[in-house]
Coordinates of C-alpha atoms in Angstrom, one line a residue:
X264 CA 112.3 -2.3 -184.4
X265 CA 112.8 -3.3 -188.5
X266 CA 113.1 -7.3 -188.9
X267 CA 115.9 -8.1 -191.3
X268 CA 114.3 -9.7 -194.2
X269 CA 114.4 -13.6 -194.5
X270 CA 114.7 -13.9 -190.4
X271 CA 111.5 -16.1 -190.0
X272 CA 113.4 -18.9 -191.5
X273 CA 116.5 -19.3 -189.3
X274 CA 113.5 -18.9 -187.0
X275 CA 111.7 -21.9 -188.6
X276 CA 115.0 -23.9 -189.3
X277 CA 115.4 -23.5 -185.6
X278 CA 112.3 -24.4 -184.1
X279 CA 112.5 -27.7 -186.5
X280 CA 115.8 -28.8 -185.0
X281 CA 114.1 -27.9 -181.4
X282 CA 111.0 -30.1 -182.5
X283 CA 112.8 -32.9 -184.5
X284 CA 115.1 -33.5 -180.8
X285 CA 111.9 -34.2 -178.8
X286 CA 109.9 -35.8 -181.4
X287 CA 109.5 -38.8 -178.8
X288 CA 108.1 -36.7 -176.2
X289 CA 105.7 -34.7 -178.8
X290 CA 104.3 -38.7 -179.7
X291 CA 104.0 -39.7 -176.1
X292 CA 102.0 -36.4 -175.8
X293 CA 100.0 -37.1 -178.5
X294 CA 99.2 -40.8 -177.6
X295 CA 98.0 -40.1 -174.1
X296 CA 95.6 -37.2 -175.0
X297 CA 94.7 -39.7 -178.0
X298 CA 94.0 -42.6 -174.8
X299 CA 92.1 -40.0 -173.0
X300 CA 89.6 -38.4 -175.3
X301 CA 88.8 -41.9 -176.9
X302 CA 88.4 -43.0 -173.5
X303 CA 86.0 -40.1 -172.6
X304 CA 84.7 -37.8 -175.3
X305 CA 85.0 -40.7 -178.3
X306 CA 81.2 -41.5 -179.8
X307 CA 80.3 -45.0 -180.2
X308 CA 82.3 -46.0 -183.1
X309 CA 79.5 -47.2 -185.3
X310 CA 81.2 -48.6 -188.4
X311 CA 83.2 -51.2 -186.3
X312 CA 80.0 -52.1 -184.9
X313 CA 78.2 -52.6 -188.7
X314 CA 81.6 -54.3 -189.7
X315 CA 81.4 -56.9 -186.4
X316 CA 77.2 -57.5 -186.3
X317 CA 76.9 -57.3 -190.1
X318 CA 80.0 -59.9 -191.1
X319 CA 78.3 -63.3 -189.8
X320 CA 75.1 -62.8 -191.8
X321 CA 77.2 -63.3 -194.9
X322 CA 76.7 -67.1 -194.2
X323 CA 72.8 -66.9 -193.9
X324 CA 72.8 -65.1 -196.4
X325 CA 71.4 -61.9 -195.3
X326 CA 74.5 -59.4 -195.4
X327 CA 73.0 -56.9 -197.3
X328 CA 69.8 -56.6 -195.4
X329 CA 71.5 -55.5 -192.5
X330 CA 70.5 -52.3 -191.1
X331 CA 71.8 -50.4 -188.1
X332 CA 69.1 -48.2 -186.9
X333 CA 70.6 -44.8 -186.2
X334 CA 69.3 -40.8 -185.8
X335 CA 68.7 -38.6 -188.5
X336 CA 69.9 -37.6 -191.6
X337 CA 71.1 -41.1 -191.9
X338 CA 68.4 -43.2 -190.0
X339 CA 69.9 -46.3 -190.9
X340 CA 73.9 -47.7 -191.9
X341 CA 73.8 -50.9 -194.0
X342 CA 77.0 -52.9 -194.7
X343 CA 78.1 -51.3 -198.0
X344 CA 81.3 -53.1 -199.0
X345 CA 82.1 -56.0 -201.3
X346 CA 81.6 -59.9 -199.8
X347 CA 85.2 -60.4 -199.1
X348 CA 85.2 -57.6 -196.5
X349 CA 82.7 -59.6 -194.6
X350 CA 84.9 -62.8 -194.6
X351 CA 87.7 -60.2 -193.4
X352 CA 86.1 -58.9 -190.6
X353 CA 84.2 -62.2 -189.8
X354 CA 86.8 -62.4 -186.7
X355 CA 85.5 -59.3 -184.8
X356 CA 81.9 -61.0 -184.2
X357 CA 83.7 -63.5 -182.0
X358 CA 85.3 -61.2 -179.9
X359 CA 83.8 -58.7 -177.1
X360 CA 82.8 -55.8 -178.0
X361 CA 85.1 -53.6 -175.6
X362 CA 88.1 -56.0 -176.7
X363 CA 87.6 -55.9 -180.4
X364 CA 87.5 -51.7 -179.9
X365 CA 90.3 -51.6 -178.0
X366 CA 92.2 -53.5 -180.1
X367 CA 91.0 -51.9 -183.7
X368 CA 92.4 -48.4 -181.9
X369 CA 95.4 -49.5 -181.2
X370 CA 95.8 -50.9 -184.4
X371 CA 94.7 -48.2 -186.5
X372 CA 97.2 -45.6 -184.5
X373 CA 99.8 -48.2 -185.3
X374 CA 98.8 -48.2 -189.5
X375 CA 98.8 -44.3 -188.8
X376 CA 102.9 -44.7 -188.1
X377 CA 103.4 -47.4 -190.7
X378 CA 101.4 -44.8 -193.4
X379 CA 104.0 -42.0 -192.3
X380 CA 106.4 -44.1 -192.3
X381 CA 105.8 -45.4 -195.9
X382 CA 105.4 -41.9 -197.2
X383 CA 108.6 -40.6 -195.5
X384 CA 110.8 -44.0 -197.0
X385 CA 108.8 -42.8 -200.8
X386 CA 110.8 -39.8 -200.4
X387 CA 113.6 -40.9 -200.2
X388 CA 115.8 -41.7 -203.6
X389 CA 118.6 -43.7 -202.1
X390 CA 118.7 -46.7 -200.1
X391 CA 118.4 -44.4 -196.6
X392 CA 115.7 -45.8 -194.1
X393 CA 113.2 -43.5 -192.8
X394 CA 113.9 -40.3 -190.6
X395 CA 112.7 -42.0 -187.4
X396 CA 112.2 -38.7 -186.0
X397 CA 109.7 -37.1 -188.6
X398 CA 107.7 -40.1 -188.6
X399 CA 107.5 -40.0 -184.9
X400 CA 106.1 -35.9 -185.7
X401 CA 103.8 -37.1 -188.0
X402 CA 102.4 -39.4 -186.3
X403 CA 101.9 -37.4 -183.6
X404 CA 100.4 -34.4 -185.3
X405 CA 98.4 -36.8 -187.6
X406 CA 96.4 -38.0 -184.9
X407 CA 94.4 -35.2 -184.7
X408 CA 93.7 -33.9 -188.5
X409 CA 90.3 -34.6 -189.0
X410 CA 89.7 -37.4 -191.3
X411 CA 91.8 -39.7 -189.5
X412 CA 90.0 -38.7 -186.1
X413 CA 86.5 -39.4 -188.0
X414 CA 88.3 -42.7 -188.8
X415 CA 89.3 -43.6 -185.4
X416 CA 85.9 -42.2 -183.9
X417 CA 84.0 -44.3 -186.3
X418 CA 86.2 -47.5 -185.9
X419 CA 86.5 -46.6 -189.9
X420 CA 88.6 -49.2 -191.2
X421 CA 90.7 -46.4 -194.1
X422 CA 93.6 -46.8 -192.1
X423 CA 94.2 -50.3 -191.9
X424 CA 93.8 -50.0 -195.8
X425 CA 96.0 -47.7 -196.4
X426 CA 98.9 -48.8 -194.3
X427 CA 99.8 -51.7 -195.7
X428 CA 99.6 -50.5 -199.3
X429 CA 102.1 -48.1 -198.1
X430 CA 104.6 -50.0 -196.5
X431 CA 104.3 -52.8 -199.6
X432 CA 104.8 -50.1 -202.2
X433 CA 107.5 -48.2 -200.2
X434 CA 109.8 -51.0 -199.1
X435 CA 111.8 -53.0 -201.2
X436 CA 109.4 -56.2 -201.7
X437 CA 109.4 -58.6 -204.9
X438 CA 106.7 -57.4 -207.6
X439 CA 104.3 -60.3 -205.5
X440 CA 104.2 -59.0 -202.2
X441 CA 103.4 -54.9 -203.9
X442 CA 100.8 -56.1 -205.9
X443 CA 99.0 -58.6 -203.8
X444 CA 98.7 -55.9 -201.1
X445 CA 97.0 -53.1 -203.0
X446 CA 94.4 -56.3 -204.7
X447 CA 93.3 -57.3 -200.9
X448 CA 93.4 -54.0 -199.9
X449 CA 91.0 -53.1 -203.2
X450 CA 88.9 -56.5 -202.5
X451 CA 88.4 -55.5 -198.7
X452 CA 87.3 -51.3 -200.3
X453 CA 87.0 -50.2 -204.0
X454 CA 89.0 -46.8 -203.2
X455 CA 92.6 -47.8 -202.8
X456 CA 92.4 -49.3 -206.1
X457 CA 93.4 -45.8 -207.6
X458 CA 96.7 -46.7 -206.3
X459 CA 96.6 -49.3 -209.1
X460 CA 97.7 -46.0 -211.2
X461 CA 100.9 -45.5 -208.9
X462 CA 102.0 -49.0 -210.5
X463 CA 101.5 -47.8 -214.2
X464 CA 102.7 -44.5 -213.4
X465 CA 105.9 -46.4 -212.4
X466 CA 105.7 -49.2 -214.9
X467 CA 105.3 -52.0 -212.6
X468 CA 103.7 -54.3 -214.9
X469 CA 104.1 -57.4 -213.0
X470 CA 103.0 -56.0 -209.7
X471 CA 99.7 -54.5 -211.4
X472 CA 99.1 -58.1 -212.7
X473 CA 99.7 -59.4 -209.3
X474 CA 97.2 -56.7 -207.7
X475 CA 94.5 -57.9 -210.5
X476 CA 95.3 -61.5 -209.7
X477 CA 95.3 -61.1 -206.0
X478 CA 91.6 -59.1 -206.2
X479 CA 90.2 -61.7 -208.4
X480 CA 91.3 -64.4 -206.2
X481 CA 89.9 -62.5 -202.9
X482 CA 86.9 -61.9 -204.6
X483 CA 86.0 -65.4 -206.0
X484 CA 87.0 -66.3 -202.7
X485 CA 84.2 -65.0 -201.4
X486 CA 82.1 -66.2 -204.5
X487 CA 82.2 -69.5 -203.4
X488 CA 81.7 -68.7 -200.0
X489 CA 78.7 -66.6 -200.5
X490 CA 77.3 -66.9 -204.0
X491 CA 73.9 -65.2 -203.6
X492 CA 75.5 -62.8 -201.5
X493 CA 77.9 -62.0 -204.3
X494 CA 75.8 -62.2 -207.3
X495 CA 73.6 -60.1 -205.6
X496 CA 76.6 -57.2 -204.7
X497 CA 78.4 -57.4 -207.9
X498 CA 75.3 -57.1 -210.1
X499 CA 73.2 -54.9 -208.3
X500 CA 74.5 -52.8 -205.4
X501 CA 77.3 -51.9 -206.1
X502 CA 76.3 -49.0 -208.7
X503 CA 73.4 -48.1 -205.6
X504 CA 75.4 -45.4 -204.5
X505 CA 72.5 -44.2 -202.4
X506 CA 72.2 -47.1 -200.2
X507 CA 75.2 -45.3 -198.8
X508 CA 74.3 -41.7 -197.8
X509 CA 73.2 -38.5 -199.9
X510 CA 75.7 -37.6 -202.7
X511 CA 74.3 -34.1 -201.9
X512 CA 75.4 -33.5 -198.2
X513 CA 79.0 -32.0 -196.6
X514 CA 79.5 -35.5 -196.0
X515 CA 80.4 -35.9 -199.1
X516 CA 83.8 -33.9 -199.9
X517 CA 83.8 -36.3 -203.6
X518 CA 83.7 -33.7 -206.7
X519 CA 80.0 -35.1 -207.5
X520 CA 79.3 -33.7 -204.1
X521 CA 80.9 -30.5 -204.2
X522 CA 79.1 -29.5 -207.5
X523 CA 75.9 -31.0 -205.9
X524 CA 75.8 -29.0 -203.9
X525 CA 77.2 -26.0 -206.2
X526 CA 74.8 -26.4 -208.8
X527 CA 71.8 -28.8 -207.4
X528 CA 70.6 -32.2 -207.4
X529 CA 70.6 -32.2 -211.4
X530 CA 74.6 -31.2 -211.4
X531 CA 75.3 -34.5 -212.5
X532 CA 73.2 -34.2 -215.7
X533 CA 74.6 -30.8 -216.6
X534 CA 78.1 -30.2 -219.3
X535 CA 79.5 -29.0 -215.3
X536 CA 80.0 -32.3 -214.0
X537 CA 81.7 -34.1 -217.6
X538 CA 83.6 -31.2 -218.3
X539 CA 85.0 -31.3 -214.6
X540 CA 86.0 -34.8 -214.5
X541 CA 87.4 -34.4 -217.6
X542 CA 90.1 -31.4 -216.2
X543 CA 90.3 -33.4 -213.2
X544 CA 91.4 -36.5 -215.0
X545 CA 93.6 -34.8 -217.6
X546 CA 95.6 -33.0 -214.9
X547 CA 95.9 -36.1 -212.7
X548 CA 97.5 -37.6 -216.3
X549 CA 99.9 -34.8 -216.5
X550 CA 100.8 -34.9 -212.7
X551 CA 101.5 -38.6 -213.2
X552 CA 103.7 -38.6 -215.7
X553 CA 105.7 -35.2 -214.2
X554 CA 106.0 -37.1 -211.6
X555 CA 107.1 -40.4 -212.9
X556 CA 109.8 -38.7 -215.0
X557 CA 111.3 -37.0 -212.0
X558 CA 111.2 -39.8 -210.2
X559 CA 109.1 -38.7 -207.4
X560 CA 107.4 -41.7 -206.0
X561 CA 105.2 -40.0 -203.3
X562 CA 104.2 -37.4 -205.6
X563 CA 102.7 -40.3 -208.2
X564 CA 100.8 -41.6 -205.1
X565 CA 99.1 -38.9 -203.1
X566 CA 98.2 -37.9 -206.9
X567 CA 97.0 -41.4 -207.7
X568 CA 95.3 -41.7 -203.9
X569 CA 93.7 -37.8 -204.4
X570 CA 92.3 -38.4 -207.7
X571 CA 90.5 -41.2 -206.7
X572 CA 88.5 -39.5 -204.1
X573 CA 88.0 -36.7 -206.4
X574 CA 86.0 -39.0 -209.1
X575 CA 84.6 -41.5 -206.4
X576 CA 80.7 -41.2 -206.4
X577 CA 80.7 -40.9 -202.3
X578 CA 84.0 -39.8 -200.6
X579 CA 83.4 -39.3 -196.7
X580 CA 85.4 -37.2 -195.2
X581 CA 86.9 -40.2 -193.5
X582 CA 87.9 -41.3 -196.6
X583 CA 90.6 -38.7 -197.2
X584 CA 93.0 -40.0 -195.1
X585 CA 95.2 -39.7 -198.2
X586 CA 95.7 -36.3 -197.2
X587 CA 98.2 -37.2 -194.9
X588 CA 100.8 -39.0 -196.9
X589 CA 100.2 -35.4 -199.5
X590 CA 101.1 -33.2 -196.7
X591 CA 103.8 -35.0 -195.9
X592 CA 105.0 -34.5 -199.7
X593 CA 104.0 -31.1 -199.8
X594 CA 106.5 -30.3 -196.8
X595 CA 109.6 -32.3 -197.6
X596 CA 109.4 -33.2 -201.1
X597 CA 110.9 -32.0 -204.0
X598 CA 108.9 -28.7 -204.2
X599 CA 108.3 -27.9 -201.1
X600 CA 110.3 -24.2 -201.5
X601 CA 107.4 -23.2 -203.8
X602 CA 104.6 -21.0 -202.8
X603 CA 102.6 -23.3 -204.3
X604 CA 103.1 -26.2 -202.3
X605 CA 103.3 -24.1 -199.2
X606 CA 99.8 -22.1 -199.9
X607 CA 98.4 -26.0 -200.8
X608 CA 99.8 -27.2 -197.3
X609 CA 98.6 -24.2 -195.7
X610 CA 95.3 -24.9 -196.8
X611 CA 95.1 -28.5 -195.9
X612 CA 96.3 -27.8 -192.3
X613 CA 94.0 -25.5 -191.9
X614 CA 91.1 -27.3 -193.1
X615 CA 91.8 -30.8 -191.3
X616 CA 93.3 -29.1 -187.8
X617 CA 90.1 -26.6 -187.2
X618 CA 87.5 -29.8 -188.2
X619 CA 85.6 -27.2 -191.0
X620 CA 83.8 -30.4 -192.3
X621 CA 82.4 -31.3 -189.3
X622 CA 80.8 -27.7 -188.3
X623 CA 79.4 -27.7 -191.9
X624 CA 77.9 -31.1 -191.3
X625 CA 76.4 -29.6 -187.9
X626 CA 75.0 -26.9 -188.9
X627 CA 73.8 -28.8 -192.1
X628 CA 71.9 -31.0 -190.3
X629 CA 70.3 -28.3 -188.5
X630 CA 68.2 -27.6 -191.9
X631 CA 65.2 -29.3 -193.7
X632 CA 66.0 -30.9 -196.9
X633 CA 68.5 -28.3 -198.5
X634 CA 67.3 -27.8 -201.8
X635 CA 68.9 -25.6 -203.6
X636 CA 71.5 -26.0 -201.1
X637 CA 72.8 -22.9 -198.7
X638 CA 75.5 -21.0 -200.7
X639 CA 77.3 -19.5 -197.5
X640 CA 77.8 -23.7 -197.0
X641 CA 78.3 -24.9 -200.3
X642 CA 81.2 -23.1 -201.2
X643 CA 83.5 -23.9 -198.2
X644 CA 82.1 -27.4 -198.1
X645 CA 84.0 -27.9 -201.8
X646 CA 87.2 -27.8 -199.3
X647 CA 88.6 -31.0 -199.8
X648 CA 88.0 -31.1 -203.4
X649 CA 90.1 -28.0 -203.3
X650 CA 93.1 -29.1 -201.4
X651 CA 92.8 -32.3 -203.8
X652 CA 93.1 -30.1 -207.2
X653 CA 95.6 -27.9 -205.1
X654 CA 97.9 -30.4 -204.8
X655 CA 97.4 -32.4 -208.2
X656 CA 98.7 -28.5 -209.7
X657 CA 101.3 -29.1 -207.1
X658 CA 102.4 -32.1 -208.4
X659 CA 101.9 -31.3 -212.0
X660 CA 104.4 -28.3 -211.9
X661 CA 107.4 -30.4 -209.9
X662 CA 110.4 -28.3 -208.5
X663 CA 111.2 -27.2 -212.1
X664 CA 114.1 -29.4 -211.7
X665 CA 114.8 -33.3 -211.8
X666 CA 116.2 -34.8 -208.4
X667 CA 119.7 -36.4 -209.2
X668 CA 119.3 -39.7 -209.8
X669 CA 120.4 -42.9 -207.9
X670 CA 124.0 -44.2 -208.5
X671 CA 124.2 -46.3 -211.2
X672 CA 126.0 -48.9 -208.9
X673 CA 123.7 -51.6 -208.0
X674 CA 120.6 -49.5 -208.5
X675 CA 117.4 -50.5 -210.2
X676 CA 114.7 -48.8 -212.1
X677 CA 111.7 -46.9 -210.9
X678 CA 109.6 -49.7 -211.4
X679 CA 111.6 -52.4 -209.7
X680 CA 112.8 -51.5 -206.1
X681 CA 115.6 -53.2 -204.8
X682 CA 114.6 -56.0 -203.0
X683 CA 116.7 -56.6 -199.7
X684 CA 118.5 -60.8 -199.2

């Protein structure tokens, strides 16, 4: 029997209705398998445990001798993150273990609904709230795309970042209250201060100041605090890259690691790796401003959020939690009727729903010392780095159309949201 052409999408439209009308019972669903395999297949979340042993040892003095002694190819995690992280997590050491582990879980699946909740509000160009029940979808399916289940195995603290940037650059709060969450969050992590170029993008000057201010102050917080411990971060390890892992391995979905692993060890030296960031940076540019002149706020930051994982020297695969707020544009924003955008979401479900990275990693670590690296792994290892550029091209071509914008009545410019009395 002959299919009339276009019948797959009433089909679609249909079973999105269906889904979207039990989008409570798809999260409940979601949370209780969520309970049940962290309650009985979840490893020992070892991150939380180097953020709650390590933190203390920032008043002796000794923060960044800490080691956690581990198995191979990693023998050993020490703490890796700037002073100030150590004064924020300082409350975990007094709690038990099993209470401070319950409680991070719960409150990273709760930043997991804030982030989609944040990207959802970003997409919108009126004053309309949220669609309660795609963030409830979301959230469900979100639980189990790879990074942010390394994140929660780990006890990984992206989410917690990443939320309350989110939700202070998506709700309509005073230039203060935006920029003051992106500095902490860029105190507590260097990463999410590549949202810093959301606020140019969208000619927040006062809120870019505030995040500068509000990092500063964190930071020389912790100066006096810890000033050995400080001196001895800021001018030393925080260019020591490999205190943190091989640049080299799966691990390691940054674009330094994909052409490490491309090219060798000696990428970094080679024209390859300057003239790469270079096209990387130059279309993140161009996706900004398309972005920014169409008005599409979640466009200007999974691009912002993308980017930075593509330059950053190490980017874990936990680290690309930023690939759910890009989904979430590349289904319901502005383009998401181009084949583009469909074949860049395509790819990114596939890659974070069948967990590529961590087979690669497994059968990775099944080899000595790989060097020149296995080809048949190298090139789906560049995944991420893929999806990244994917949807930076995505970004940079648009709809082909400008969004109407926002009435003139009471409305505001991009760069100053409407803050709520």
């Amino acid at each position: 029997m002959c299919r009339r052409p276009g019948s797959a999408a009433p089909r679609a439209r249909a079973f999105g209705r269906w889904a979207t009308r039990r989008a409570g019972w798809f999260l409940a669903a979601s949370l209780v398998l969520h309970t049940f395999a962290a309650a009985f297949f979840s490893p020992s979340p070892l991150d939380l445990r180097v953020y709650r042993e390590a933190a203390p040892l920032l008043l002796s003095g000794e923060l960044y001798d800490y080691r956690l002694h581990t198995a191979p190819p990693i023998p050993e995690l020490p703490f890796t993150y700037p002073p100030f992280a150590a004064l924020v997590f300082l409350p975990l050491s007094w709690l038990p273990r099993t209470v401070a582990v319950v409680l991070w879980q719960a409150a990273s699946v709760a930043a997991l609904a804030v982030i989609c909740s944040g990207a959802e509000r970003l997409l919108r160009t009126g004053r309309e709230g949220p669609s309660r029940s795609r963030v409830m979808l979301w959230t469900a399916g979100g639980l189990w795309l790879e990074p942010v289940r390394h994140t929660l195995d780990q006890g990984q603290v992206n989410l917690l970042l990443l939320a309350p940037v989110l939700a202070a650059l998506a709700a309509p709060h005073t230039p203060q209250i935006r920029g003051a969450a992106l500095g902490l969050a860029s105190a507590v992590k260097l990463t999410p201060a590549f949202g810093g170029l959301y606020l140019l993008a969208t000619r927040q000057w006062r809120a870019a100041a505030w995040a500068v201010l509000a990092a500063a102050g964190a930071t020389a917080l912790a100066w006096v605090v810890a000033p050995g411990e400080s001196a001895r971060y800021w001018f030393g390890l925080v260019t020591q890259t490999q205190r943190i892992g091989p640049f080299w391995s799966v691990r390691n979905q940054s674009l330094r690691g994909a052409l490490g692993r491309l090219l060798g060890q000696g990428a970094l030296a080679s024209p390859a790796w300057w003239t790469a960031l270079a096209l990387a940076t130059l279309v993140t540019g161009y996706a900004l401003w398309s972005a920014a002149r169409r008005r599409d706020r979640l466009g200007i930051l999974a691009a912002a959020g993308l980017y930075g994982l593509l330059v950053s020297p190490i980017s874990w695969s936990h680290h690309w939690v930023w690939c759910l707020p890009a989904m979430i544009w590349l289904a319901h924003g502005p383009g998401r009727r181009r084949t583009l955008h469909r074949v860049t979401l395509a790819v990114w479900t596939v890659a974070t729903v069948s967990r590529l990275v961590p087979l690669l990693i497994r059968l990775e670590d099944g080899l000595a010392h790989p060097d020149p690296y296995p080809a048949l792994l190298a090139w789906p290892g560049t995944v991420y780095a893929v999806c990244a550029v994917l949807t930076l091209l995505a970004v940079a071509a648009g709809p082909g159309t400008a969004p109407p914008r926002e009435p003139a009545a009471g409305s505001r410019p991009l760069e100053e949201p409407r803050v709520r009395r």
